[in-house]
Amino acid sequence: MAGDPAKPLDRPTPAAKTAELDLPLHALGFEYGHVSPEKITGHLIVSESWCQPFKRMHGGVAAFVAEGVASTGAYMASGFQRVAGIQLSINFIKPAFLGDKVEVEASRILLSKTIQLPNFSFQNFNLLPGHSSSPKSREDLLPDEVSPAEISGFQAPMGEGQC
């Protein structure tokens, strides 16, 4: 499905390329940009269907994207052999908000017979007005927000002896 380079209109769109390579990532709206054994890039727009109640991208989505991109890169780098992941570790520095464009880049650090180690970078670009792109600490992030109405019903007063 690579298309004919002499016919630019015959080339697959990024969405079609993603659907062919990774249907679950395609379902999220992720689109591959560059795909090679050394480096993979892509992006997605943060959707309300996978945001936390405070309109931030759910951390599990970032892990899901990292796993999918890592699997694609490892599969290609291995010469299209079956591969398996052994660990996924993610640290969040700043949030991505509803409507933000999140750019993903994975580049290979190590390739050996038994181990591959990619490095990931997720960068968010705020597409909606009013969103700050500067990092905030946890103390700055949570206390100034109002609980969404749909979760406020789960709040219960803490009585003595309750943890």
Coordinates of C-alpha atoms in Angstrom, one line a residue:
M1 CA 0.0 0.0 0.0
A2 CA 3.0 2.3 -0.3
G3 CA 1.7 3.9 -3.4
D4 CA 3.6 5.0 -6.5
P5 CA 6.1 7.9 -6.0
A6 CA 5.4 9.0 -9.5
K7 CA 1.7 9.5 -8.6
P8 CA 1.6 11.7 -5.5
L9 CA -2.2 11.4 -5.2
D10 CA -1.7 7.6 -5.0
R11 CA 0.4 7.9 -1.8
P12 CA -1.4 6.8 1.4
T13 CA -2.3 9.5 3.9
P14 CA -0.7 9.5 7.4
A15 CA -4.1 8.2 8.7
A16 CA -4.1 5.3 6.2
K17 CA -0.5 4.5 7.0
T18 CA -1.3 4.4 10.7
A19 CA -4.4 2.2 10.2
E20 CA -2.2 -0.2 8.2
L21 CA 0.6 -0.3 10.8
D22 CA -1.3 0.0 14.1
L23 CA -5.1 -0.1 14.2
P24 CA -5.4 0.6 18.0
L25 CA -3.3 3.8 17.6
H26 CA -5.3 4.8 14.6
A27 CA -8.5 4.4 16.7
L28 CA -7.1 7.1 19.0
G29 CA -6.4 9.4 16.1
F30 CA -2.7 9.0 16.2
E31 CA -1.0 9.5 12.8
Y32 CA 2.5 8.3 12.0
G33 CA 4.7 10.9 10.3
H34 CA 8.1 9.2 9.7
V35 CA 8.6 5.5 10.2
S36 CA 12.0 3.8 10.0
P37 CA 14.0 1.3 12.2
E38 CA 16.0 4.3 13.6
K39 CA 13.3 6.8 14.3
I40 CA 9.5 7.1 14.4
T41 CA 7.5 10.3 14.6
G42 CA 3.8 11.0 14.8
H43 CA 1.1 13.1 16.5
L44 CA -2.4 13.1 17.9
I45 CA -4.8 15.7 19.1
V46 CA -6.0 15.2 22.7
S47 CA -9.6 14.1 22.6
E48 CA -12.2 14.4 25.3
S49 CA -12.9 10.7 25.1
W50 CA -9.6 9.9 26.8
C51 CA -9.1 12.9 29.1
Q52 CA -9.0 12.9 32.8
P53 CA -11.9 14.8 34.5
F54 CA -9.7 18.0 34.5
K55 CA -9.4 17.9 30.7
R56 CA -5.9 16.6 30.7
M57 CA -4.6 13.7 28.6
H58 CA -4.8 10.5 30.6
G59 CA -1.4 9.1 31.4
G60 CA -2.4 5.7 30.3
V61 CA -2.9 7.1 26.8
A62 CA 0.7 8.3 26.7
A63 CA 1.8 4.8 27.8
F64 CA -0.4 3.2 25.2
V65 CA 1.1 5.4 22.5
A66 CA 4.6 4.8 23.7
E67 CA 4.0 1.0 23.7
G68 CA 2.6 1.0 20.2
V69 CA 5.3 3.2 18.7
A70 CA 8.0 1.2 20.5
S71 CA 6.6 -2.1 19.2
T72 CA 6.5 -0.8 15.6
G73 CA 10.1 0.5 15.8
A74 CA 11.4 -2.7 17.5
Y75 CA 9.6 -4.9 14.9
M76 CA 11.2 -3.0 12.0
A77 CA 14.7 -2.8 13.7
S78 CA 14.7 -6.6 14.3
G79 CA 14.2 -7.3 10.6
F80 CA 10.5 -7.9 11.1
Q81 CA 11.0 -10.6 13.7
R82 CA 8.6 -11.2 16.6
V83 CA 9.6 -9.0 19.6
A84 CA 8.4 -8.5 23.1
G85 CA 8.7 -5.6 25.5
I86 CA 10.2 -6.0 29.0
Q87 CA 9.6 -2.6 30.6
L88 CA 7.8 0.7 30.0
S89 CA 8.6 3.6 32.3
I90 CA 7.1 7.1 31.8
N91 CA 7.7 10.4 33.7
F92 CA 5.2 13.3 33.2
I93 CA 6.8 16.7 33.2
K94 CA 3.8 18.8 32.1
P95 CA 0.2 18.1 31.1
A96 CA -1.3 18.0 27.6
F97 CA -4.8 19.5 27.6
L98 CA -7.9 18.8 25.7
G99 CA -7.4 19.9 22.1
D100 CA -3.6 20.1 22.3
K101 CA -1.5 18.5 19.5
V102 CA 1.0 16.0 21.0
E103 CA 4.1 15.3 18.9
V104 CA 5.7 12.0 19.5
E105 CA 9.3 11.0 18.6
A106 CA 11.0 7.7 19.3
S107 CA 14.6 7.2 18.4
R108 CA 16.7 4.1 19.0
I109 CA 19.4 4.3 21.7
L110 CA 20.5 0.7 21.7
L111 CA 20.0 -2.3 19.4
S112 CA 21.6 -5.7 20.3
K113 CA 20.7 -9.3 19.7
T114 CA 18.4 -9.4 22.7
I115 CA 17.6 -5.8 23.8
Q116 CA 16.4 -2.7 22.1
L117 CA 16.2 0.6 23.9
P118 CA 14.2 3.5 22.4
N119 CA 14.1 7.1 23.7
F120 CA 10.7 8.8 23.6
S121 CA 9.8 12.5 23.5
F122 CA 6.2 13.7 23.8
Q123 CA 5.8 17.4 23.2
N124 CA 2.5 19.2 23.4
F125 CA 1.5 22.2 21.4
N126 CA -1.4 24.1 22.7
L127 CA -3.9 24.7 19.9
L128 CA -6.7 26.2 22.1
P129 CA -6.5 29.7 23.5
G130 CA -6.0 30.1 27.3
H131 CA -3.8 27.1 27.9
S132 CA -0.4 27.6 29.3
S133 CA 2.4 25.5 27.9
S134 CA 4.7 26.2 30.8
P135 CA 5.4 23.3 33.3
K136 CA 3.5 23.5 36.6
S137 CA 4.2 21.7 39.8
R138 CA 1.6 19.5 41.4
E139 CA 0.9 22.1 44.0
D140 CA 0.2 24.7 41.3
L141 CA -1.8 22.3 39.2
L142 CA -4.5 20.8 41.4
P143 CA -5.7 23.1 44.2
D144 CA -6.8 26.0 41.9
E145 CA -9.2 23.8 39.9
V146 CA -12.8 23.2 40.5
S147 CA -14.0 19.6 40.5
P148 CA -16.1 18.8 37.5
A149 CA -19.8 18.4 38.4
E150 CA -19.8 14.7 37.2
I151 CA -17.2 13.7 39.8
S152 CA -18.2 16.0 42.7
G153 CA -20.9 13.5 43.7
F154 CA -18.2 11.0 44.7
Q155 CA -16.8 13.4 47.3
A156 CA -17.7 12.4 50.9
P157 CA -16.9 14.2 54.1
M158 CA -14.2 12.5 56.0
G159 CA -15.3 11.5 59.5
E160 CA -13.0 10.8 62.4
G161 CA -11.2 7.5 62.1
Q162 CA -11.5 7.4 58.3
C163 CA -8.4 7.4 56.1

